[in-house]
Amino acid sequence: MATFNPYQAPLARDHSTLFSKEAKKQTKKQTALAHLEEYLSRPIDDKPFVADDTLKERDRLWQNWTQFCEDLAIDSQTTWLTFVKRPETAEAQAPFRAFLRTYAETSTQKRPILGPEEYESKRMVNSAFSLTEVWRRLVASGEHHIMRQQRRDYPTQAETWRLRWISKEEGSREGPAYRIVKWLFVELAPEIGLETVPTYEKTEMTSIDVDVALYTLWSRASDIPCKPVTRVSFHANVLLAATGGFRPEKPTRTKVVVTVNIKRNKIKETSKTSRSRNGGWISFSITLVPRSSFCLASLVLARAVQDDAFDPSFSTVEEIFDRPNLESVDFIPLKWKQDFLNKPIFPMAYKTLNELWHRTLLVAGFRNHSRLYSLRVGAGARFDDVFESNYQSHRIRANLMFLAFGNDAGRDEQLFAMLRDMSMSRDTNAPVDIDPGENRELEWRQDVINLRHDIDIAKDSKERTRLRAKLNNLLKTLWQLKLEDKRARYFERVDYLRAQGLSTMDTYSRIDNNVILPPDSTATVSQALKVHVNQQAPDRDVHSRHYITSLLRYLTNAPIGSGGKEEGEDEAKTDGVDGLQKKQTRCLLCGTNDI
């Protein structure tokens, strides 16, 4: 009879187990030693999170600084270290004060003007705030190139080697770097004529202003030429900025329920860790709204159907509303096809967005062309608790007389609401283009004639391309200057005549663009934008279907195949306007004819 030793099998298994544990232990030890050796020679990169553009600007300024030091035969590193150790001395301050003053005084560029001189030199740095930003970025570069290494070499003195910008002690602002800021505003600014107040007025775009701009985008399409996808993308980007103050980014395709994800592209340094936790995105949900101008969801749906982006596919707007079967649930997510998950739904280069914004305000008759930033200020006005500390316009929104004297001052809520609308002072009859005679004046400038001659005799194709681009930029600048001058003279004249009670009919000088609107184009969309629908659901659904269908028809009737540019290219430059027929092709964004 065979006997069973209860210890034999376990002993064999123990050897195997011990071998496995020992191997894992050795592997873990070797891995740890390898990482230790790696990190001993590679300390943590302690430079701050900055955008690529900011990093490039800092590098440019640092190159300027090192060239300045080389020209004056001074040592850059010694200069920075002396400044940190003895910031109150003239010896330590002098190199930086000299650099900043030189930077401002030599920032001149030759710019075209309309007079017979054709060019004049203009100083580009005219604000103490601009020069302060130069100093701020130079300080950041000094921290990176000089002080960071000093802290590594002398860790026990790490706090000494810091270019403190601001340290708050008993409410005062002090620090080596801030001493220069005080000098810049108090002494340098008056000496060389730098502005010490903002050179622009912080204005807000109210909902009325946004509505006027978006309606103009569609109703005056002949004066605002761009491709169909660009027009819809511009509409969407304006809505995103006006809705939550979001900066232009690349909103990704998410669930068309509709949830929009916006990448946060400007975050304070102290908030970077929270950005890492939430992925750096802000999400908000929207639905179809009665006022079509403000219906971002409609733009999302129209673009999605146009690109066949849904999975499963929807070929018409009606299918989106009618085909889904909810059965016993209240929610069905409409998913994107895999190929569309990382594609921008509203592709638009910032340059195009900015140009279309100013062109739209001009065509709408606005007297002052507010920056895109005014959309954020307007959003701040509608979310006081959220944005109160950052996005307040210069104009006080309240009726101060009523706050001070109550009903004795009257209420006039409607009047004060209108006073916030920049569109209240607009004039749609203001010129939006220059006439042929004014165009000929530009062509007879000597600089234009010389450039055209250089293009004709250039033998190298790359040189011809460079010269054509230079000519286009020059004509665009001259066209803008001419139009600005023409509009300024127009507003001056009509204001004077109207104040006298006289007619201004003889002042109108609108350009006949000879535009023929094809059916179902921008005209159909602009008509839908002005329809005021009942708040009840059936009326809203009917109108939403009509509006989205109009958008989709506009998008798909256009030559979509010709719009396959890479993202970031200037989509606004196009031959023709949304399929409109014109006698002469002319880009009103750049103000030039084909060359």
XYZ file of C-alpha atoms in Angstrom:
595
model
C 0.000 0.000 0.000
C 1.430 3.267 -0.972
C 2.070 5.815 1.714
C 1.537 9.575 1.379
C 4.061 11.981 2.865
C 2.100 15.150 3.581
C 5.261 17.298 3.451
C 6.691 16.142 0.122
C 4.439 17.983 -2.316
C 4.312 21.222 -0.324
C 8.132 21.299 -0.171
C 8.366 21.137 -3.952
C 5.806 23.944 -4.295
C 7.605 26.071 -1.672
C 10.871 26.014 -3.695
C 8.986 27.246 -6.739
C 7.172 29.921 -4.759
C 10.354 31.105 -3.039
C 12.127 31.329 -6.397
C 9.287 33.360 -7.862
C 9.208 35.768 -4.921
C 12.968 36.203 -5.024
C 12.865 36.954 -8.756
C 10.143 39.549 -8.280
C 12.060 41.114 -5.406
C 15.221 41.377 -7.519
C 13.294 42.792 -10.453
C 11.650 45.405 -8.222
C 15.039 46.310 -6.723
C 16.681 46.689 -10.131
C 13.802 48.806 -11.394
C 13.955 51.061 -8.348
C 17.728 51.507 -8.678
C 17.407 52.370 -12.365
C 14.787 55.026 -11.633
C 16.850 56.404 -8.747
C 19.925 56.807 -10.942
C 17.810 58.438 -13.649
C 16.226 61.010 -11.313
C 19.496 61.784 -9.514
C 20.768 63.296 -12.742
C 17.456 64.808 -13.862
C 15.718 67.116 -11.342
C 12.063 68.008 -11.700
C 11.498 70.709 -14.289
C 10.178 73.562 -12.174
C 9.361 75.950 -14.971
C 5.707 77.078 -14.952
C 2.955 75.928 -17.281
C 2.773 78.446 -20.123
C 1.157 78.512 -23.538
C 3.374 78.010 -26.590
C 2.804 81.587 -27.767
C 3.818 82.948 -24.359
C 6.944 80.799 -24.380
C 7.892 82.076 -27.839
C 7.426 85.680 -26.726
C 9.597 85.093 -23.656
C 12.300 83.549 -25.818
C 12.155 86.518 -28.184
C 12.533 88.987 -25.312
C 15.386 86.994 -23.825
C 17.226 87.143 -27.141
C 16.689 90.916 -27.182
C 18.024 91.121 -23.636
C 21.142 89.058 -24.308
C 21.849 91.150 -27.418
C 21.434 94.297 -25.294
C 23.954 92.933 -22.774
C 26.382 92.026 -25.535
C 26.132 95.499 -27.098
C 26.833 97.176 -23.742
C 29.517 94.645 -22.721
C 27.748 93.652 -19.501
C 27.293 90.165 -18.102
C 23.672 89.039 -18.057
C 23.962 86.620 -15.151
C 25.864 89.053 -12.937
C 23.277 91.743 -13.704
C 20.360 89.583 -12.579
C 22.110 88.375 -9.423
C 23.081 91.903 -8.452
C 19.501 93.036 -8.976
C 18.189 90.362 -6.607
C 20.789 91.050 -3.919
C 20.659 94.871 -4.023
C 17.486 95.891 -5.887
C 17.382 99.320 -4.259
C 20.686 100.471 -5.776
C 21.006 102.442 -9.006
C 23.758 100.092 -10.169
C 21.409 97.098 -9.982
C 18.424 98.880 -11.555
C 20.187 100.748 -14.362
C 20.582 97.914 -16.932
C 16.905 96.967 -16.760
C 15.672 100.546 -16.813
C 17.895 101.222 -19.826
C 16.660 98.084 -21.599
C 12.968 98.922 -21.111
C 13.356 102.539 -22.180
C 15.371 101.522 -25.236
C 12.798 98.847 -26.073
C 9.978 101.413 -26.052
C 11.808 104.221 -27.847
C 13.130 101.994 -30.631
C 9.869 100.118 -31.231
C 9.188 102.227 -34.326
C 7.916 100.736 -37.552
C 7.211 102.261 -40.932
C 3.471 102.185 -41.529
C 1.494 103.187 -44.659
C -0.722 106.268 -44.475
C -3.129 107.871 -46.941
C -1.277 111.163 -47.402
C 1.246 112.012 -50.129
C 4.100 110.917 -47.838
C 2.689 107.354 -48.105
C 4.601 106.219 -44.995
C 5.367 107.428 -41.505
C 7.291 106.007 -38.563
C 5.115 105.017 -35.612
C 6.207 103.893 -32.167
C 4.485 100.593 -31.432
C 4.881 100.620 -27.622
C 2.769 103.525 -26.389
C 1.274 102.181 -23.176
C 2.843 101.689 -19.754
C 0.737 98.529 -19.500
C 2.362 97.110 -22.643
C 5.852 97.852 -21.347
C 4.917 96.318 -17.987
C 3.967 93.130 -19.802
C 7.386 93.177 -21.526
C 9.040 93.460 -18.116
C 6.839 90.718 -16.661
C 7.880 88.309 -19.393
C 11.523 89.277 -19.130
C 11.369 88.588 -15.382
C 9.873 85.173 -16.099
C 12.738 84.490 -18.499
C 15.266 85.618 -15.889
C 13.679 83.220 -13.406
C 13.999 80.404 -15.922
C 17.503 81.074 -17.252
C 19.267 82.455 -14.171
C 17.481 82.054 -10.851
C 16.379 78.476 -11.312
C 19.995 77.306 -11.604
C 21.016 79.467 -8.631
C 18.411 77.755 -6.450
C 19.764 74.381 -7.513
C 23.365 75.359 -6.827
C 22.540 76.924 -3.445
C 19.481 75.069 -2.107
C 19.857 76.481 1.423
C 19.497 80.001 -0.037
C 16.690 79.128 -2.434
C 14.332 81.819 -1.125
C 17.000 84.471 -1.701
C 17.288 83.764 -5.402
C 13.777 84.680 -6.460
C 12.682 87.576 -8.632
C 9.569 88.283 -6.645
C 7.064 90.158 -8.715
C 4.690 90.988 -5.891
C 4.807 90.006 -2.239
C 1.974 91.304 -0.111
C 3.059 92.523 3.276
C 0.610 94.640 5.216
C -1.181 95.528 2.019
C 1.901 96.861 0.211
C 3.343 95.631 -3.067
C 7.063 95.016 -2.894
C 9.715 92.855 -4.488
C 12.746 93.396 -6.728
C 10.749 93.156 -9.947
C 7.924 95.383 -8.770
C 10.309 98.260 -8.057
C 10.774 98.607 -11.816
C 7.006 98.678 -12.371
C 6.609 101.624 -9.978
C 9.420 103.487 -11.761
C 7.872 102.681 -15.136
C 4.496 104.247 -14.279
C 5.656 107.123 -12.079
C 8.792 108.328 -13.880
C 9.301 106.761 -17.296
C 5.739 107.098 -18.612
C 5.580 110.906 -18.401
C 9.155 111.233 -19.676
C 8.582 109.409 -22.976
C 4.820 109.831 -23.322
C 3.466 106.417 -22.385
C -0.245 106.137 -21.628
C -0.944 105.152 -18.026
C -4.637 104.457 -18.542
C -6.044 101.730 -20.812
C -6.034 102.851 -24.436
C -9.327 101.082 -25.114
C -12.675 101.202 -23.387
C -13.921 97.919 -21.997
C -17.354 97.586 -23.584
C -19.977 94.875 -23.407
C -21.995 93.240 -26.148
C -25.535 92.909 -24.888
C -27.939 90.247 -26.134
C -29.497 92.887 -28.409
C -26.081 93.681 -29.892
C -25.333 89.986 -30.450
C -28.702 89.526 -32.163
C -28.047 92.520 -34.445
C -24.593 91.208 -35.382
C -25.798 87.669 -36.120
C -28.783 88.860 -38.150
C -26.448 91.102 -40.160
C -24.164 88.129 -40.766
C -26.942 86.442 -42.720
C -29.061 89.297 -44.073
C -26.041 91.192 -45.441
C -24.129 88.137 -46.665
C -23.109 89.926 -49.868
C -21.102 92.397 -47.776
C -19.567 89.703 -45.544
C -18.081 87.115 -47.909
C -17.034 83.736 -46.558
C -17.644 80.051 -47.147
C -20.810 78.396 -45.778
C -18.985 76.340 -43.129
C -17.100 79.468 -42.066
C -20.318 81.464 -41.696
C -21.977 78.794 -39.560
C -18.783 78.304 -37.516
C -18.516 82.036 -36.927
C -22.149 82.133 -35.786
C -21.454 79.295 -33.353
C -18.233 80.787 -31.986
C -19.953 84.112 -31.312
C -22.723 82.281 -29.456
C -20.204 80.339 -27.380
C -18.448 83.557 -26.372
C -21.729 85.353 -25.652
C -23.196 82.414 -23.716
C -20.427 81.775 -21.221
C -17.581 84.096 -22.132
C -15.650 81.190 -23.653
C -12.571 82.102 -25.626
C -12.303 80.823 -29.191
C -11.169 77.212 -29.035
C -11.998 73.938 -30.652
C -15.273 72.684 -29.141
C -15.262 68.940 -29.575
C -18.119 66.829 -30.802
C -19.839 65.268 -27.822
C -23.388 64.080 -27.258
C -25.857 66.040 -29.336
C -28.282 66.117 -26.437
C -26.684 68.862 -26.605
C -23.684 68.836 -24.272
C -20.805 71.098 -25.257
C -17.268 70.593 -23.978
C -15.024 73.665 -23.974
C -11.300 73.396 -23.373
C -10.140 75.874 -20.731
C -7.331 77.768 -22.436
C -6.488 80.431 -19.846
C -6.080 79.306 -16.261
C -4.206 80.870 -13.378
C -1.106 79.032 -12.217
C -2.783 78.153 -8.909
C -5.578 76.431 -10.781
C -3.418 74.140 -12.911
C -3.834 71.191 -10.536
C -7.618 71.498 -10.618
C -7.413 71.550 -14.397
C -5.543 68.254 -14.250
C -8.237 66.759 -12.066
C -11.123 67.740 -14.317
C -9.261 67.235 -17.575
C -9.158 70.946 -18.393
C -12.686 71.027 -19.788
C -15.922 72.816 -18.967
C -19.207 71.180 -19.941
C -22.641 72.693 -20.242
C -25.904 71.508 -21.728
C -28.193 73.393 -24.082
C -31.403 72.743 -25.944
C -33.305 74.221 -28.853
C -34.379 77.777 -28.045
C -37.172 79.891 -29.582
C -34.852 82.694 -30.730
C -33.015 81.156 -33.677
C -30.153 83.662 -33.541
C -29.203 82.248 -30.149
C -29.823 78.565 -30.915
C -26.417 76.920 -30.757
C -28.030 73.477 -30.711
C -29.472 74.078 -34.189
C -26.019 74.863 -35.566
C -24.617 71.666 -34.036
C -27.383 69.552 -35.549
C -27.073 71.127 -39.001
C -23.309 70.587 -39.122
C -23.642 67.025 -37.845
C -26.161 66.055 -40.516
C -24.107 67.812 -43.196
C -20.986 65.805 -42.263
C -22.929 62.557 -41.670
C -21.310 62.476 -38.246
C -23.944 60.546 -36.271
C -23.853 56.811 -35.677
C -26.328 55.635 -36.845
C -26.627 58.178 -39.645
C -29.340 60.810 -40.034
C -29.782 62.143 -43.555
C -32.439 64.781 -42.804
C -33.493 67.036 -39.969
C -36.882 65.325 -39.866
C -35.227 62.007 -39.053
C -33.606 63.486 -35.947
C -36.968 64.610 -34.617
C -39.103 61.663 -35.753
C -37.036 58.482 -36.037
C -35.713 57.810 -32.493
C -37.953 55.431 -30.517
C -37.824 56.303 -26.814
C -40.074 53.385 -25.815
C -40.094 53.466 -22.000
C -36.985 55.664 -21.511
C -36.560 59.424 -21.491
C -33.107 59.713 -23.035
C -31.224 58.410 -26.060
C -27.631 59.551 -26.625
C -26.907 60.217 -30.293
C -23.327 59.077 -30.687
C -20.674 60.383 -33.031
C -18.902 58.190 -35.530
C -15.394 57.305 -34.442
C -13.831 59.357 -37.236
C -15.503 62.527 -35.957
C -14.709 62.316 -32.252
C -11.599 64.502 -32.462
C -12.633 66.767 -35.328
C -13.738 70.344 -34.650
C -17.415 70.821 -35.396
C -16.989 74.556 -35.976
C -13.526 74.893 -37.568
C -12.302 78.471 -37.584
C -8.890 80.115 -37.404
C -8.737 82.948 -34.877
C -7.581 85.359 -37.598
C -10.705 84.594 -39.635
C -12.938 84.896 -36.571
C -11.484 88.290 -35.709
C -11.757 89.606 -39.283
C -15.352 88.434 -39.678
C -16.266 89.928 -36.301
C -15.046 93.400 -37.230
C -16.476 93.143 -40.741
C -19.888 92.150 -39.380
C -19.980 95.067 -36.945
C -18.941 97.418 -39.735
C -21.671 96.186 -42.083
C -24.220 96.345 -39.254
C -23.423 100.053 -38.916
C -21.698 100.037 -35.518
C -19.760 103.245 -34.942
C -17.113 101.632 -32.748
C -15.734 98.193 -33.476
C -15.515 96.479 -30.115
C -13.078 93.641 -29.667
C -14.167 90.029 -29.467
C -13.431 90.459 -25.774
C -16.641 92.506 -25.503
C -18.593 89.261 -25.849
C -16.917 88.038 -22.664
C -17.707 91.326 -20.933
C -21.331 90.950 -22.012
C -21.389 87.405 -20.662
C -19.964 88.735 -17.411
C -22.820 91.222 -17.182
C -25.290 88.362 -17.387
C -23.417 86.313 -14.770
C -22.468 88.937 -12.206
C -21.757 86.445 -9.430
C -19.398 84.485 -11.657
C -17.476 87.175 -13.495
C -17.946 90.301 -11.394
C -14.279 90.764 -10.511
C -12.965 90.460 -14.066
C -15.485 91.347 -16.726
C -17.065 94.672 -15.841
C -17.414 97.290 -18.558
C -16.472 100.921 -18.010
C -20.107 101.955 -18.210
C -22.019 101.506 -14.939
C -25.106 99.485 -15.765
C -27.346 100.772 -12.999
C -29.453 103.949 -13.001
C -27.478 105.806 -10.340
C -30.049 108.592 -10.110
C -32.728 106.073 -9.177
C -30.429 104.395 -6.657
C -29.675 107.769 -5.103
C -33.134 109.386 -5.145
C -35.571 106.526 -5.603
C -38.870 107.114 -7.371
C -38.292 110.889 -7.382
C -35.755 110.279 -10.163
C -38.106 108.062 -12.179
C -37.274 104.512 -13.130
C -36.707 104.409 -16.917
C -35.547 100.762 -16.863
C -36.141 100.363 -20.584
C -34.116 103.462 -21.430
C -31.142 102.386 -19.314
C -31.285 98.897 -20.798
C -31.092 100.470 -24.281
C -28.155 102.672 -23.259
C -26.106 99.502 -22.727
C -26.705 98.447 -26.349
C -23.856 99.553 -28.593
C -26.124 98.838 -31.546
C -28.402 101.706 -30.492
C -26.046 104.217 -32.139
C -25.492 102.255 -35.334
C -26.303 103.494 -38.820
C -26.850 100.830 -41.472
C -26.360 103.411 -44.231
C -22.724 103.954 -43.302
C -20.298 102.986 -46.106
C -19.029 99.412 -46.120
C -16.704 99.691 -49.099
C -14.735 102.249 -51.079
C -15.838 103.281 -54.570
C -13.920 102.603 -57.814
C -12.478 106.113 -57.883
C -11.039 105.681 -54.391
C -9.653 102.324 -55.439
C -7.877 103.937 -58.385
C -6.292 106.444 -55.999
C -4.719 103.558 -54.112
C -3.479 101.960 -57.326
C -1.665 105.156 -58.313
C 0.434 105.236 -55.137
C 4.137 104.944 -55.871
C 4.649 102.016 -53.484
C 1.866 100.046 -55.200
C 3.243 100.848 -58.655
C 6.733 99.787 -57.592
C 5.498 96.485 -56.166
C 3.530 95.644 -59.312
C 6.639 96.401 -61.382
C 8.761 94.150 -59.157
C 6.196 91.348 -59.600
C 6.330 91.715 -63.407
C 10.119 91.473 -63.616
C 10.606 88.803 -60.937
C 11.911 85.572 -62.481
C 11.770 83.332 -59.410
C 8.288 81.961 -58.621
C 8.870 82.097 -54.858
C 9.912 85.723 -55.114
C 6.771 86.537 -57.133
C 4.638 84.809 -54.485
C 6.348 86.799 -51.728
C 5.859 90.088 -53.590
C 2.184 89.324 -54.309
C 1.607 88.623 -50.615
C 3.332 91.905 -49.737
C 1.160 93.765 -52.252
C -2.005 92.126 -50.960
C -1.164 93.099 -47.382
C -0.390 96.660 -48.416
C -3.645 97.042 -50.389
C -5.609 95.496 -47.529
C -4.135 98.010 -45.067
C -4.747 100.950 -47.422
C -8.318 99.783 -48.105
C -9.001 99.627 -44.371
C -7.497 103.082 -43.776
C -9.527 104.538 -46.650
C -12.741 102.969 -45.421
C -12.143 104.106 -41.828
C -11.572 107.665 -43.058
C -14.676 107.505 -45.242
C -16.861 106.252 -42.390
C -15.505 108.848 -39.972
C -16.368 111.636 -42.429
C -19.799 110.077 -43.025
C -20.723 109.952 -39.332
C -19.437 113.481 -38.779
C -21.586 114.814 -41.624
C -24.828 112.943 -40.867
C -24.624 113.745 -37.161
C -24.286 117.432 -37.996
C -27.173 117.359 -40.499
C -29.495 115.428 -38.191
C -28.744 117.783 -35.323
C -29.931 120.604 -37.606
C -33.090 118.700 -38.499
C -31.954 118.177 -42.113
C -32.150 115.121 -44.337
C -29.087 112.974 -44.929
C -30.306 111.238 -48.094
C -27.674 112.914 -50.300
C -24.943 111.545 -47.997
C -25.623 107.873 -48.703
C -22.974 106.353 -50.915
C -23.647 102.638 -50.736
C -21.847 100.462 -53.229
C -24.002 98.589 -55.738
C -22.614 95.092 -55.481
C -24.869 93.707 -58.234
C -25.634 90.681 -56.065
C -28.263 88.132 -57.001
C -29.355 85.987 -54.084
C -30.043 82.396 -55.103
C -33.132 80.772 -53.559
C -32.817 78.913 -50.242
C -29.532 80.633 -49.449
C -28.664 83.065 -46.682
C -31.919 84.930 -47.264
C -33.936 81.947 -46.008
C -31.790 81.668 -42.898
C -31.986 85.390 -42.164
C -35.790 85.257 -42.473
C -35.884 82.417 -39.945
C -33.739 84.430 -37.547
C -36.345 87.186 -37.343
C -39.334 84.933 -36.647
C -40.602 85.247 -33.077
C -42.199 81.929 -32.164
C -44.533 81.039 -29.342
C -42.840 79.543 -26.309
C -45.117 76.496 -26.469
C -43.361 73.295 -27.487
C -45.281 72.504 -30.735
C -44.581 75.947 -32.200
C -40.972 75.794 -31.124
C -40.453 72.353 -32.676
C -41.958 73.406 -36.000
C -39.818 76.523 -36.161
C -36.667 74.649 -35.066
C -37.185 72.102 -37.837
C -37.568 74.879 -40.390
C -34.515 76.769 -39.134
C -32.211 73.719 -38.990
C -33.422 72.628 -42.430
C -32.596 76.105 -43.787
C -29.116 75.891 -42.301
C -28.563 72.429 -43.733
C -29.825 73.474 -47.169
C -27.476 76.443 -47.118
C -24.527 74.260 -46.155
C -25.170 71.446 -48.610
C -26.074 73.649 -51.585
C -22.584 75.156 -51.392
C -19.580 73.514 -53.116
C -18.529 71.584 -50.021
C -15.845 69.691 -51.887
C -13.902 72.913 -52.421
C -13.708 73.624 -48.720
C -11.211 70.934 -47.773
C -8.599 73.222 -46.247
C -6.521 72.178 -43.349
C -7.641 73.395 -39.976
C -6.202 76.777 -39.078
C -6.041 78.088 -42.636
C -7.769 81.333 -43.436
C -11.178 80.028 -44.454
C -12.509 83.519 -45.091
C -10.513 84.021 -48.274
C -12.656 82.735 -51.083
C -13.613 83.460 -54.658
C -17.226 84.550 -54.647
C -19.584 84.852 -51.730
C -21.603 81.809 -50.669
C -22.486 81.083 -54.296
C -23.611 84.690 -54.875
C -23.187 86.003 -58.396
C -21.152 89.187 -58.701
C -19.742 91.062 -61.675
C -16.296 91.170 -60.110
C -14.711 88.874 -57.585
C -13.638 90.929 -54.588
C -12.634 89.947 -51.075
C -14.168 92.512 -48.771
C -12.192 91.147 -45.826
C -8.888 92.145 -47.371
C -10.310 94.800 -49.665
C -8.371 93.721 -52.750
C -9.218 92.452 -56.197
C -7.600 89.395 -57.711
C -3.980 90.088 -58.637
